[in-house]
Amino acid sequence: MSRTLLIIKPDATARNLVGHIINRLEKARFKIVEMRLVRLTEREARKFYAVHEGKPFLNDLVAFMSSGPAVPMVLEKENAVTDLRILVGATDPARADCGTIRHEIGENIERNSVHASDSDENARKEIAFFFD
Ligand code: CMP
């Protein structure tokens, strides 16, 4: 069993899609082991996305991520990081495969409904960011 972090982003909470996303995760046999509803400050969002410091999209991303409620959760499954990345789909919903969460409900490359850790090492760091 391994663990990864998923965040339901403010575009999805605003459209009442929290339950829908959780349903998709549970159908794919992910176990929710931790979950919170948070409103990130700009400072917290910038810290979470520190790896993107200097990228042209960072300021907009920080404003968006702190614009409304978000739902970070820890998910457990065999090959959790890889399997969740597959279920979530490509960063840009327009390029995401059919059947992925971002293809189904993402609005654009920024408002792409969910974040998923991209490696076991980043999963550990991102889980520690939200959960003690
Ligand atoms: P996420 O998986 O949360 O990781 C970084 C986020 O930056 C990404 O999803 C997008 O929401 C956002 N983003 C906005 N523009 C871009 C871009 N051009 N390339 C990559 N990520 C972007």
JSON list of N, CA and C and ligand atoms in Angstrom, two decimals, residues 9 49 52 57 61 91 102 109-110 112 115, ligand 1:
[
{"chain": "A", "resi": 9, "resn": "LYS", "atom": "N", "xyz": [-9.76, 21.30, -6.07]},
{"chain": "A", "resi": 9, "resn": "LYS", "atom": "CA", "xyz": [-9.45, 22.73, -6.20]},
{"chain": "A", "resi": 9, "resn": "LYS", "atom": "C", "xyz": [-10.73, 23.59, -6.15]},
{"chain": "A", "resi": 49, "resn": "TYR", "atom": "N", "xyz": [3.13, 25.62, -3.76]},
{"chain": "A", "resi": 49, "resn": "TYR", "atom": "CA", "xyz": [3.60, 25.54, -5.15]},
{"chain": "A", "resi": 49, "resn": "TYR", "atom": "C", "xyz": [4.98, 26.15, -5.33]},
{"chain": "A", "resi": 52, "resn": "HIS", "atom": "N", "xyz": [7.17, 25.82, -8.36]},
{"chain": "A", "resi": 52, "resn": "HIS", "atom": "CA", "xyz": [6.86, 26.58, -9.59]},
{"chain": "A", "resi": 52, "resn": "HIS", "atom": "C", "xyz": [7.30, 28.04, -9.50]},
{"chain": "A", "resi": 57, "resn": "PHE", "atom": "N", "xyz": [2.91, 31.36, -14.78]},
{"chain": "A", "resi": 57, "resn": "PHE", "atom": "CA", "xyz": [1.53, 31.13, -14.33]},
{"chain": "A", "resi": 57, "resn": "PHE", "atom": "C", "xyz": [1.39, 31.15, -12.81]},
{"chain": "A", "resi": 61, "resn": "LEU", "atom": "N", "xyz": [-2.05, 31.23, -10.47]},
{"chain": "A", "resi": 61, "resn": "LEU", "atom": "CA", "xyz": [-2.33, 29.96, -9.79]},
{"chain": "A", "resi": 61, "resn": "LEU", "atom": "C", "xyz": [-2.54, 30.18, -8.29]},
{"chain": "A", "resi": 91, "resn": "THR", "atom": "N", "xyz": [-2.41, 17.61, -17.14]},
{"chain": "A", "resi": 91, "resn": "THR", "atom": "CA", "xyz": [-2.63, 18.91, -16.50]},
{"chain": "A", "resi": 91, "resn": "THR", "atom": "C", "xyz": [-3.67, 19.74, -17.25]},
{"chain": "A", "resi": 102, "resn": "ARG", "atom": "N", "xyz": [-9.96, 15.15, -15.06]},
{"chain": "A", "resi": 102, "resn": "ARG", "atom": "CA", "xyz": [-9.77, 16.49, -15.66]},
{"chain": "A", "resi": 102, "resn": "ARG", "atom": "C", "xyz": [-10.46, 16.61, -17.02]},
{"chain": "A", "resi": 109, "resn": "ILE", "atom": "N", "xyz": [-6.38, 24.82, -18.15]},
{"chain": "A", "resi": 109, "resn": "ILE", "atom": "CA", "xyz": [-5.13, 24.33, -17.55]},
{"chain": "A", "resi": 109, "resn": "ILE", "atom": "C", "xyz": [-4.95, 24.80, -16.11]},
{"chain": "A", "resi": 110, "resn": "GLU", "atom": "N", "xyz": [-5.49, 25.94, -15.77]},
{"chain": "A", "resi": 110, "resn": "GLU", "atom": "CA", "xyz": [-5.38, 26.42, -14.37]},
{"chain": "A", "resi": 110, "resn": "GLU", "atom": "C", "xyz": [-6.52, 25.84, -13.52]},
{"chain": "A", "resi": 112, "resn": "ASN", "atom": "N", "xyz": [-8.20, 23.22, -13.26]},
{"chain": "A", "resi": 112, "resn": "ASN", "atom": "CA", "xyz": [-8.25, 21.82, -13.71]},
{"chain": "A", "resi": 112, "resn": "ASN", "atom": "C", "xyz": [-8.76, 20.87, -12.62]},
{"chain": "A", "resi": 115, "resn": "HIS", "atom": "N", "xyz": [-5.54, 18.49, -7.97]},
{"chain": "A", "resi": 115, "resn": "HIS", "atom": "CA", "xyz": [-4.09, 18.35, -7.98]},
{"chain": "A", "resi": 115, "resn": "HIS", "atom": "C", "xyz": [-3.76, 16.96, -7.47]},
{"chain": "B", "resi": 1, "resn": "CMP", "atom": "P1", "xyz": [-1.30, 21.09, -10.59]},
{"chain": "B", "resi": 1, "resn": "CMP", "atom": "O1", "xyz": [-1.27, 19.63, -10.84]},
{"chain": "B", "resi": 1, "resn": "CMP", "atom": "O2", "xyz": [-1.98, 21.57, -9.36]},
{"chain": "B", "resi": 1, "resn": "CMP", "atom": "O3", "xyz": [0.23, 21.63, -10.56]},
{"chain": "B", "resi": 1, "resn": "CMP", "atom": "C1", "xyz": [0.56, 22.95, -10.92]},
{"chain": "B", "resi": 1, "resn": "CMP", "atom": "C2", "xyz": [-0.60, 23.73, -11.44]},
{"chain": "B", "resi": 1, "resn": "CMP", "atom": "O4", "xyz": [-0.28, 24.90, -12.15]},
{"chain": "B", "resi": 1, "resn": "CMP", "atom": "C3", "xyz": [-1.34, 22.88, -12.46]},
{"chain": "B", "resi": 1, "resn": "CMP", "atom": "O5", "xyz": [-1.98, 21.80, -11.83]},
{"chain": "B", "resi": 1, "resn": "CMP", "atom": "C4", "xyz": [-2.24, 23.92, -13.09]},
{"chain": "B", "resi": 1, "resn": "CMP", "atom": "O6", "xyz": [-3.42, 24.13, -12.35]},
{"chain": "B", "resi": 1, "resn": "CMP", "atom": "C5", "xyz": [-1.41, 25.20, -12.99]},
{"chain": "B", "resi": 1, "resn": "CMP", "atom": "N1", "xyz": [-0.97, 25.71, -14.29]},
{"chain": "B", "resi": 1, "resn": "CMP", "atom": "C6", "xyz": [-1.41, 26.84, -14.85]},
{"chain": "B", "resi": 1, "resn": "CMP", "atom": "N2", "xyz": [-0.80, 27.05, -16.01]},
{"chain": "B", "resi": 1, "resn": "CMP", "atom": "C7", "xyz": [0.04, 26.03, -16.22]},
{"chain": "B", "resi": 1, "resn": "CMP", "atom": "C8", "xyz": [0.94, 25.69, -17.26]},
{"chain": "B", "resi": 1, "resn": "CMP", "atom": "N3", "xyz": [1.11, 26.44, -18.36]},
{"chain": "B", "resi": 1, "resn": "CMP", "atom": "N4", "xyz": [1.64, 24.55, -17.13]},
{"chain": "B", "resi": 1, "resn": "CMP", "atom": "C9", "xyz": [1.51, 23.76, -16.03]},
{"chain": "B", "resi": 1, "resn": "CMP", "atom": "N5", "xyz": [0.66, 24.05, -15.00]},
{"chain": "B", "resi": 1, "resn": "CMP", "atom": "C10", "xyz": [-0.08, 25.17, -15.10]}
]
